[in-house]
């Protein structure tokens, strides 16, 4: 590859191009004066450099050189960007090479070139998955310290997909995992820019509103979501742009009615009459208002479940008078499943001599609790599923999805006394449900709580079994058969994110060489979750 500029011009370009603004962010160009062309060293000041970047002269020099490097690059589409990806003061050149539709083996390519004081040389390249073309290509800060590349390519007739890369040890490393975040925008009107003014590049997608009632995706409501990189292989939602969201169920009159209803002091989250009152309110209030109130009520139930468990245990022990709970129930013509049935407990004559206990059982059922009684222990759990069934379509799809996820663990905990209670395949199904929730409802205010449960499930899946530990927490020694069980899961659930994590564990040097999971491997796995 040949030299392209004298040394002085190279120096100026290296300084100038380290600023953002070249490539896909199209600017109006001006003509450079003869004086500027003859005095390149004076252009080193930032103000002059910014002006130079908009000049016909400098832009033409850059694009002529890009054509020398790779004549396939479509300059008119802005398929290039320049930025200091290695933080060494010398900017790299990033090129998008559009695929040749007549070549079935040509996927398109993203190429990164470095400069060695004489010429540009190829550092690395990655295929572009047969995407149609690129419509945004940016280089810049992806975090406070990490430079990188964000690009959005057109796929299909209207959609686009976003990718992110950093240079690590001379290789392009993908930093956005499509199994952890939805990267597909239903329209190519998405953006890559510093949305909140913090100097870090963000990216957006348009996605179908999960709450839409329309089956036709072209007519369905859409949400504009802004993300920034999370420093690992996912992204965080900055904020959903609700100004683009038009839900037919939301209107100012209904919202005003809900506010006036709550302003009067009812329904009060945590009160016995909350659920009946909320059902009444739901006749005139929008879904978002109902979900917000019900979410507060559930938070209250979770916070007070321990105290209510202690209160009911004290009453049961007093009235049982030393006999087992089953015997106590039998003496009152009740079965264990009847304690969570308000129709049965509320019958006249049931627990007539233990009215204090009866009233408390009915009160807690009305609040939204389920009583679990096992081996002399009494524990109240939030009845997530029962609450979801009571309100049904009154709730948003997101909130019902959240309640379904939480109800499974509440009703049937995956760990009992330190051992895995569930079959691994059932635990894997729970993980898949959470992975789908993350992709669909990345804007959910309840996502952090769901991902906490995901992390707990993953820890149990990787390191526990029905006898206790599949991987000894002290020595890291793997129990016989544990690795084979994990391998079988990767075959059964090949497209899941947790399968990628399992494969990372199974192919780690400590496992393959010694059958042990060392601390370094555990840390690497922990960084992949959630």
Coordinates of C-alpha atoms in Angstrom, one line a residue:
X1 CA 0.0 0.0 0.0
X2 CA 1.5 3.4 -1.0
X3 CA 2.1 6.5 1.0
X4 CA -0.5 9.2 0.5
X5 CA 0.5 12.4 2.2
X6 CA 3.7 14.3 3.2
X7 CA 4.6 13.9 6.9
X8 CA 3.3 17.3 7.9
X9 CA -0.1 16.6 6.3
X10 CA -0.2 13.2 8.1
X11 CA 0.4 14.9 11.4
X12 CA -2.4 17.4 10.9
X13 CA -4.8 14.7 9.8
X14 CA -3.9 12.6 12.8
X15 CA -4.8 15.5 15.1
X16 CA -7.8 16.6 13.1
X17 CA -9.3 13.2 12.6
X18 CA -9.2 12.4 16.3
X19 CA -12.2 14.7 16.6
X20 CA -15.6 13.2 15.9
X21 CA -17.5 14.4 12.9
X22 CA -16.2 12.6 9.8
X23 CA -17.9 9.8 7.9
X24 CA -21.6 9.2 8.3
X25 CA -22.4 12.4 10.2
X26 CA -22.8 14.4 7.0
X27 CA -21.8 18.1 7.2
X28 CA -21.9 21.0 4.8
X29 CA -18.4 21.4 3.3
X30 CA -16.6 24.6 2.6
X31 CA -13.6 25.4 0.4
X32 CA -10.3 25.6 2.1
X33 CA -8.4 28.8 1.4
X34 CA -5.0 28.8 -0.3
X35 CA -3.4 30.2 2.9
X36 CA -4.8 27.3 5.0
X37 CA -3.4 24.8 2.4
X38 CA 0.0 26.4 2.6
X39 CA 0.2 26.6 6.4
X40 CA -0.8 23.2 7.8
X41 CA 1.1 23.5 11.1
X42 CA -1.1 26.5 12.0
X43 CA -4.2 24.3 11.7
X44 CA -3.3 22.3 14.8
X45 CA -5.5 24.5 17.1
X46 CA -8.9 22.8 17.8
X47 CA -10.9 25.7 16.4
X48 CA -9.1 25.6 13.0
X49 CA -9.2 21.8 12.9
X50 CA -13.0 21.8 13.3
X51 CA -13.2 24.3 10.4
X52 CA -10.8 22.2 8.4
X53 CA -12.9 19.1 8.8
X54 CA -15.7 20.9 7.0
X55 CA -13.5 21.8 4.0
X56 CA -13.8 20.4 0.6
X57 CA -10.1 20.1 0.4
X58 CA -9.5 18.0 3.5
X59 CA -12.6 15.9 2.9
X60 CA -11.5 15.2 -0.6
X61 CA -8.0 14.2 0.6
X62 CA -9.5 11.8 3.1
X63 CA -11.9 10.2 0.6
X64 CA -9.3 9.9 -2.1
X65 CA -7.2 8.0 0.3
X66 CA -10.0 5.8 1.3
X67 CA -10.6 4.9 -2.3
X68 CA -6.9 3.9 -2.6
X69 CA -7.3 1.6 0.5
X70 CA -10.5 0.0 -0.7
X71 CA -12.3 1.2 -3.8
X72 CA -15.4 -0.8 -2.8
X73 CA -16.3 1.7 -0.1
X74 CA -19.3 3.8 -1.1
X75 CA -18.1 7.3 -0.1
X76 CA -21.4 8.9 -1.1
X77 CA -23.1 6.9 1.6
X78 CA -20.7 8.0 4.2
X79 CA -19.4 4.4 4.8
X80 CA -16.4 5.5 6.9
X81 CA -15.5 7.0 10.2
X82 CA -12.3 8.0 11.9
X83 CA -11.5 7.8 15.6
X84 CA -8.8 6.9 18.1
X85 CA -9.9 3.4 19.0
X86 CA -6.7 2.6 20.9
X87 CA -6.2 5.8 22.8
X88 CA -2.7 6.2 21.4
X89 CA -3.2 9.6 19.8
X90 CA -3.2 8.1 16.3
X91 CA -6.7 7.7 14.9
X92 CA -7.9 4.5 13.2
X93 CA -9.9 4.4 9.9
X94 CA -13.1 2.4 10.0
X95 CA -14.7 1.3 6.7
X96 CA -17.9 -0.4 5.9
X97 CA -17.8 -2.4 2.7
X98 CA -21.2 -3.2 1.2
X99 CA -21.8 -6.7 0.1
X100 CA -21.9 -7.7 -3.5
X101 CA -25.4 -9.1 -4.1
X102 CA -24.2 -11.2 -6.9
X103 CA -21.7 -13.0 -4.7
X104 CA -23.5 -15.4 -2.3
X105 CA -20.3 -15.7 -0.2
X106 CA -20.0 -11.9 0.3
X107 CA -21.5 -10.9 3.7
X108 CA -20.2 -7.3 3.6
X109 CA -17.4 -6.3 5.8
X110 CA -16.4 -3.9 8.6
X111 CA -12.7 -3.1 8.4
X112 CA -10.4 -1.2 10.7
X113 CA -7.1 0.3 9.6
X114 CA -4.2 1.7 11.7
X115 CA -1.4 4.1 10.6
X116 CA 2.3 3.3 11.1
X117 CA 3.7 6.7 10.0
X118 CA 4.1 5.5 6.4
X119 CA 0.8 3.9 5.4
X120 CA -2.5 2.6 6.6
X121 CA -2.6 -1.2 7.3
X122 CA -5.5 -3.6 8.1
X123 CA -5.8 -4.2 11.8
X124 CA -8.9 -6.5 11.7
X125 CA -12.2 -7.0 9.9
X126 CA -15.5 -8.8 10.7
X127 CA -18.3 -9.9 8.3
X128 CA -21.6 -8.0 8.3
X129 CA -24.1 -10.9 8.2
X130 CA -25.4 -10.1 4.6
X131 CA -27.0 -6.8 5.8
X132 CA -28.2 -4.7 2.9
X133 CA -26.2 -1.6 3.6
X134 CA -25.0 0.7 6.4
X135 CA -26.8 4.0 7.2
X136 CA -25.0 5.1 10.4
X137 CA -21.3 4.6 11.3
X138 CA -19.8 6.3 14.3
X139 CA -16.6 6.1 16.3
X140 CA -16.2 7.7 19.8
X141 CA -16.5 7.2 23.5
X142 CA -18.8 4.3 24.5
X143 CA -18.0 4.8 28.2
X144 CA -15.9 7.2 30.2
X145 CA -12.7 5.5 29.1
X146 CA -13.5 3.2 26.2
X147 CA -13.4 4.2 22.6
X148 CA -15.4 2.1 20.1
X149 CA -17.6 1.7 17.1
X150 CA -21.3 1.8 16.8
X151 CA -23.0 1.2 13.4
X152 CA -26.5 0.6 12.2
X153 CA -27.2 -1.5 9.1
X154 CA -30.4 -1.8 7.0
X155 CA -31.9 -5.2 7.0
X156 CA -35.0 -6.2 5.0
X157 CA -37.0 -3.5 3.4
X158 CA -37.4 -1.1 6.4
X159 CA -35.7 -2.5 9.5
X160 CA -32.1 -1.9 10.8
X161 CA -29.8 -3.6 13.3
X162 CA -27.2 -2.0 15.5
X163 CA -23.7 -3.4 16.3
X164 CA -21.0 -2.4 18.7
X165 CA -17.3 -3.1 18.6
X166 CA -14.1 -2.3 20.5
X167 CA -10.5 -3.0 19.6
X168 CA -9.0 -5.4 22.1
X169 CA -5.5 -6.9 21.5
X170 CA -5.7 -6.0 17.8
X171 CA -9.1 -7.7 17.3
X172 CA -12.6 -6.4 16.8
X173 CA -14.6 -7.5 19.8
X174 CA -18.4 -7.5 19.6
X175 CA -19.9 -5.7 22.7
X176 CA -23.6 -5.9 22.1
X177 CA -25.2 -9.4 22.5
X178 CA -28.5 -9.8 20.7
X179 CA -29.5 -12.4 23.2
X180 CA -29.3 -9.8 26.0
X181 CA -30.8 -6.8 24.2
X182 CA -33.1 -6.2 21.3
X183 CA -30.8 -4.5 18.6
X184 CA -33.4 -4.6 15.8
X185 CA -35.2 -1.4 15.0
X186 CA -38.5 -1.8 13.0
X187 CA -37.6 1.3 11.1
X188 CA -34.3 2.7 9.9
X189 CA -35.1 6.1 11.5
X190 CA -33.0 5.1 14.5
X191 CA -30.0 7.1 15.6
X192 CA -26.5 6.9 17.1
X193 CA -25.4 10.1 18.9
X194 CA -24.7 11.6 22.3
X195 CA -28.3 11.8 23.4
X196 CA -27.9 13.2 26.9
X197 CA -24.8 15.4 26.4
X198 CA -22.4 13.3 28.6
X199 CA -19.9 12.9 25.8
X200 CA -20.7 9.2 25.3
X201 CA -22.3 7.7 22.2
X202 CA -25.8 6.3 22.7
X203 CA -28.0 4.4 20.2
X204 CA -31.7 4.1 19.7
X205 CA -34.2 1.6 18.2
X206 CA -37.9 1.7 17.4
X207 CA -39.7 -1.4 18.6
X208 CA -43.3 -2.5 18.5
X209 CA -45.0 -1.5 21.7
X210 CA -45.5 -4.8 23.6
X211 CA -48.8 -3.4 24.8
X212 CA -50.3 -2.9 21.4
X213 CA -53.5 -4.5 20.5
X214 CA -53.0 -4.3 16.7
X215 CA -51.8 -7.4 14.9
X216 CA -50.5 -5.5 11.9
X217 CA -46.9 -4.5 12.7
X218 CA -47.1 -1.6 10.2
X219 CA -50.1 -0.1 12.1
X220 CA -49.0 -1.1 15.6
X221 CA -47.8 1.5 18.2
X222 CA -44.1 1.9 18.5
X223 CA -41.7 2.8 21.3
X224 CA -38.4 4.8 20.8
X225 CA -35.8 3.4 23.2
X226 CA -32.4 4.9 23.9
X227 CA -29.5 2.7 25.1
X228 CA -25.9 3.1 26.1
X229 CA -23.4 0.3 26.5
X230 CA -23.2 -1.3 29.9
X231 CA -19.4 -2.0 29.8
X232 CA -19.9 -5.7 29.2
X233 CA -22.0 -7.2 26.4
X234 CA -25.3 -5.5 26.9
X235 CA -26.8 -2.1 27.2
X236 CA -28.9 0.0 29.5
X237 CA -32.1 1.8 28.6
X238 CA -31.7 5.5 29.1
X239 CA -35.4 6.3 28.9
X240 CA -38.3 5.3 26.8
X241 CA -39.5 8.2 24.7
X242 CA -43.1 8.1 25.6
X243 CA -43.8 11.1 23.3
X244 CA -43.8 8.6 20.4
X245 CA -46.1 6.2 22.2
X246 CA -49.8 6.5 21.5
X247 CA -51.8 4.0 23.5
X248 CA -55.5 4.1 23.0
X249 CA -56.1 3.2 26.6
X250 CA -54.4 6.4 27.9
X251 CA -56.4 9.6 28.0
X252 CA -56.3 12.7 30.1
X253 CA -59.8 12.2 31.5
X254 CA -59.1 8.7 32.9
X255 CA -55.8 9.9 34.4
X256 CA -57.5 12.8 36.1
X257 CA -60.1 10.5 37.5
X258 CA -57.4 8.2 38.9
X259 CA -55.6 11.1 40.5
X260 CA -58.7 12.4 42.1
X261 CA -59.5 8.9 43.4
X262 CA -56.1 8.4 45.0
X263 CA -56.1 11.9 46.3
X264 CA -59.1 11.0 48.5
X265 CA -56.9 8.5 50.3
X266 CA -58.1 5.3 48.6
X267 CA -57.1 2.7 47.6
X268 CA -54.2 2.6 50.0
X269 CA -51.5 0.0 49.2
X270 CA -51.2 -2.5 52.0
X271 CA -54.7 -2.1 53.2
X272 CA -57.2 -5.0 53.4
X273 CA -59.7 -3.3 51.1
X274 CA -57.0 -2.3 48.5
X275 CA -57.7 -5.0 45.9
X276 CA -61.5 -4.6 45.8
X277 CA -61.0 -0.8 45.7
X278 CA -58.5 -1.1 42.9
X279 CA -60.8 -3.2 40.8
X280 CA -63.4 -0.5 41.1
X281 CA -60.9 2.1 40.1
X282 CA -59.9 0.1 37.1
X283 CA -63.3 0.7 35.5
X284 CA -62.3 4.3 34.8
X285 CA -58.5 4.6 35.2
X286 CA -55.8 3.7 32.6
X287 CA -53.6 0.6 32.9
X288 CA -50.5 2.4 33.8
X289 CA -52.2 4.0 36.8
X290 CA -53.5 0.6 38.0
X291 CA -50.1 -1.1 37.5
X292 CA -48.4 1.7 39.5
X293 CA -50.8 1.3 42.4
X294 CA -50.7 -2.5 42.4
X295 CA -46.9 -2.5 42.2
X296 CA -46.8 -0.4 45.4
X297 CA -49.2 -2.8 47.1
X298 CA -47.1 -5.8 46.1
X299 CA -44.0 -4.0 47.4
X300 CA -45.8 -3.5 50.7
X301 CA -46.7 -7.2 50.8
X302 CA -43.2 -8.3 50.2
X303 CA -41.8 -5.9 52.9
X304 CA -44.3 -7.2 55.5
X305 CA -44.4 -10.9 54.7
X306 CA -42.0 -11.9 57.5
X307 CA -44.1 -10.1 60.2
X308 CA -47.3 -11.6 58.9
X309 CA -45.6 -15.0 58.9
X310 CA -44.6 -14.6 62.5
X311 CA -48.1 -13.5 63.5
X312 CA -49.8 -16.4 61.9
X313 CA -47.3 -18.9 63.3
X314 CA -47.9 -17.6 66.8
X315 CA -51.7 -18.1 66.5
X316 CA -51.4 -21.5 64.9
X317 CA -49.1 -22.8 67.6
X318 CA -51.4 -21.4 70.3
X319 CA -54.5 -23.1 69.0
X320 CA -52.8 -26.3 67.9
X321 CA -51.7 -26.7 71.5
X322 CA -48.8 -29.0 70.7
X323 CA -50.4 -31.1 68.0
X324 CA -49.2 -31.0 64.4
X325 CA -50.7 -28.5 62.0
X326 CA -52.2 -31.4 59.9
X327 CA -53.8 -32.8 63.0
X328 CA -55.1 -29.4 64.0
X329 CA -56.6 -28.9 60.5
X330 CA -58.2 -32.4 60.6
X331 CA -59.8 -31.6 63.9
X332 CA -61.5 -28.7 62.2
X333 CA -62.5 -30.8 59.1
X334 CA -59.9 -28.9 57.0
X335 CA -57.2 -30.0 54.6
X336 CA -53.8 -28.3 54.0
X337 CA -55.0 -26.8 50.7
X338 CA -58.0 -25.2 52.4
X339 CA -55.9 -22.7 54.3
X340 CA -55.5 -20.6 51.1
X341 CA -59.2 -20.9 50.1
X342 CA -61.2 -18.0 51.3
X343 CA -64.5 -19.6 50.4
X344 CA -63.7 -22.6 52.6
X345 CA -62.2 -20.6 55.5
X346 CA -65.0 -18.0 55.4
X347 CA -67.8 -20.6 55.8
X348 CA -69.9 -20.3 58.9
X349 CA -68.8 -22.8 61.5
X350 CA -65.2 -23.2 60.2
X351 CA -62.7 -22.3 62.9
X352 CA -65.6 -21.1 65.0
X353 CA -63.6 -21.6 68.2
X354 CA -60.5 -20.0 66.7
X355 CA -62.1 -16.8 65.3
X356 CA -58.9 -14.8 65.8
X357 CA -57.0 -17.2 63.6
X358 CA -59.8 -17.3 61.1
X359 CA -59.9 -13.6 60.8
X360 CA -56.2 -13.3 60.2
X361 CA -56.2 -16.1 57.6
X362 CA -59.0 -14.3 55.7
X363 CA -57.4 -10.9 56.0
X364 CA -54.1 -12.1 54.6
X365 CA -55.8 -13.9 51.7
X366 CA -57.6 -10.7 50.9
X367 CA -54.4 -8.8 50.9
X368 CA -52.9 -11.2 48.4
X369 CA -50.8 -13.7 50.4
X370 CA -50.5 -17.5 50.2
X371 CA -49.6 -19.4 53.4
X372 CA -47.0 -22.2 53.0
X373 CA -46.9 -24.6 55.8
X374 CA -44.1 -27.2 55.9
X375 CA -42.3 -29.1 58.7
X376 CA -43.7 -26.9 61.4
X377 CA -42.7 -23.6 59.6
X378 CA -45.3 -21.1 58.4
X379 CA -44.4 -18.6 55.8
X380 CA -46.5 -16.1 53.8
X381 CA -45.6 -15.6 50.2
X382 CA -47.1 -13.0 47.8
X383 CA -49.7 -14.7 45.6
X384 CA -48.4 -13.1 42.4
X385 CA -50.3 -15.5 40.2
X386 CA -53.6 -15.0 42.0
X387 CA -53.2 -11.2 41.8
X388 CA -52.5 -11.5 38.1
X389 CA -55.6 -13.7 37.6
X390 CA -57.8 -11.3 39.5
X391 CA -57.0 -8.3 37.3
X392 CA -56.3 -10.1 34.0
X393 CA -56.3 -7.8 30.9
X394 CA -56.7 -4.8 33.2
X395 CA -52.9 -5.1 33.7
X396 CA -50.2 -4.3 31.1
X397 CA -48.5 -7.3 29.4
X398 CA -45.2 -6.3 31.0
X399 CA -46.6 -6.4 34.5
X400 CA -48.4 -9.7 34.0
X401 CA -45.2 -11.1 32.6
X402 CA -43.4 -10.0 35.7
X403 CA -46.0 -11.5 38.0
X404 CA -45.8 -14.9 36.1
X405 CA -42.0 -14.9 36.6
X406 CA -42.2 -14.1 40.3
X407 CA -45.0 -16.5 41.0
X408 CA -43.0 -19.5 39.9
X409 CA -40.3 -18.9 42.5
X410 CA -42.9 -17.9 45.2
X411 CA -45.0 -21.0 44.8
X412 CA -42.1 -23.5 44.1
X413 CA -38.7 -22.3 45.3
X414 CA -35.8 -23.7 43.2
X415 CA -33.6 -24.1 46.3
X416 CA -34.7 -25.8 49.5
X417 CA -32.2 -26.2 52.4
X418 CA -29.2 -25.5 50.1
X419 CA -30.1 -28.2 47.5
X420 CA -31.6 -27.8 44.0
X421 CA -35.2 -28.8 44.2
X422 CA -36.2 -28.3 40.6
X423 CA -35.3 -30.5 37.6
X424 CA -32.6 -28.7 35.6
X425 CA -34.8 -28.5 32.6
X426 CA -37.5 -26.8 34.6
X427 CA -35.0 -24.3 35.9
X428 CA -33.8 -23.8 32.3
X429 CA -37.3 -23.0 31.3
X430 CA -37.5 -20.3 33.9
X431 CA -34.3 -18.8 32.7
X432 CA -35.6 -18.7 29.1
X433 CA -38.7 -16.9 30.3
X434 CA -36.6 -14.2 32.0
X435 CA -34.4 -13.9 28.9
X436 CA -37.5 -13.3 26.8
X437 CA -38.8 -10.7 29.3
X438 CA -35.4 -8.9 29.1
X439 CA -35.5 -8.7 25.4
X440 CA -39.2 -7.6 25.2
X441 CA -39.4 -5.3 28.2
X442 CA -35.9 -3.8 28.4
X443 CA -37.6 -0.5 29.7
X444 CA -39.3 -2.3 32.6
X445 CA -38.8 -0.7 36.0
X446 CA -39.0 -4.2 37.4
X447 CA -36.2 -5.6 35.2
X448 CA -33.5 -5.3 37.9
X449 CA -35.5 -7.5 40.3
X450 CA -36.2 -10.1 37.6
X451 CA -32.4 -10.2 36.7
X452 CA -31.6 -10.7 40.4
X453 CA -33.7 -13.9 40.2
X454 CA -32.0 -14.8 36.9
X455 CA -28.6 -14.5 38.6
X456 CA -29.8 -16.7 41.5
X457 CA -31.1 -19.3 39.0
X458 CA -27.8 -19.3 37.1
X459 CA -25.7 -19.8 40.2
X460 CA -27.9 -22.8 41.1
X461 CA -27.8 -24.2 37.5
X462 CA -24.0 -24.0 37.3
X463 CA -22.9 -24.9 40.8
X464 CA -25.6 -26.9 42.6
X465 CA -27.4 -30.2 42.3
X466 CA -30.1 -32.1 44.2
X467 CA -27.5 -33.4 46.7
X468 CA -26.1 -29.9 47.5
X469 CA -23.2 -28.7 45.4
X470 CA -22.2 -29.8 41.9
X471 CA -19.1 -27.6 42.3
X472 CA -17.6 -27.6 45.8
X473 CA -17.6 -23.9 46.9
X474 CA -14.3 -24.4 48.8
X475 CA -12.2 -26.5 46.5
X476 CA -13.9 -25.9 43.1
X477 CA -14.0 -29.7 42.6
X478 CA -16.7 -30.8 40.2
X479 CA -19.0 -33.6 41.3
X480 CA -19.3 -36.7 39.1
X481 CA -21.9 -36.3 36.4
X482 CA -22.3 -32.6 36.8
X483 CA -20.4 -31.6 33.6
X484 CA -22.5 -34.1 31.6
X485 CA -25.7 -32.7 33.0
X486 CA -24.6 -29.2 31.9
X487 CA -23.7 -30.5 28.4
X488 CA -27.1 -32.0 28.0
X489 CA -28.7 -28.6 28.8
X490 CA -26.7 -27.0 26.0
X491 CA -28.0 -29.5 23.6
X492 CA -31.6 -29.1 24.8
X493 CA -31.5 -25.3 24.8
X494 CA -29.0 -24.3 22.0
X495 CA -30.3 -20.8 21.4
X496 CA -30.4 -19.5 24.9
X497 CA -28.0 -17.0 26.5
X498 CA -27.4 -19.3 29.5
X499 CA -26.2 -22.0 27.1
X500 CA -23.4 -19.6 26.1
X501 CA -22.5 -19.1 29.7
X502 CA -22.4 -22.9 30.3
X503 CA -20.2 -23.3 27.3
X504 CA -17.9 -20.6 28.6
X505 CA -17.6 -22.5 31.9
X506 CA -17.1 -26.0 30.3
X507 CA -14.4 -24.7 27.9
X508 CA -12.5 -22.8 30.6
X509 CA -8.9 -23.9 31.1
X510 CA -9.4 -24.9 34.7
X511 CA -12.3 -27.2 33.9
X512 CA -10.8 -28.8 30.7
X513 CA -7.3 -29.4 32.3
X514 CA -8.2 -30.4 35.9
X515 CA -11.9 -30.7 36.3
X516 CA -11.9 -27.8 38.7
X517 CA -13.6 -24.4 38.7
X518 CA -11.0 -22.0 39.9
X519 CA -11.7 -18.5 41.3
X520 CA -10.6 -16.8 38.1
X521 CA -13.2 -18.8 36.1
X522 CA -15.9 -18.0 38.6
X523 CA -15.2 -14.3 38.3
X524 CA -15.3 -14.5 34.5
X525 CA -18.6 -16.3 34.7
X526 CA -20.0 -13.9 37.2
X527 CA -19.2 -11.0 34.9
X528 CA -21.4 -12.6 32.2
X529 CA -24.4 -12.7 34.4
X530 CA -27.1 -11.4 34.2

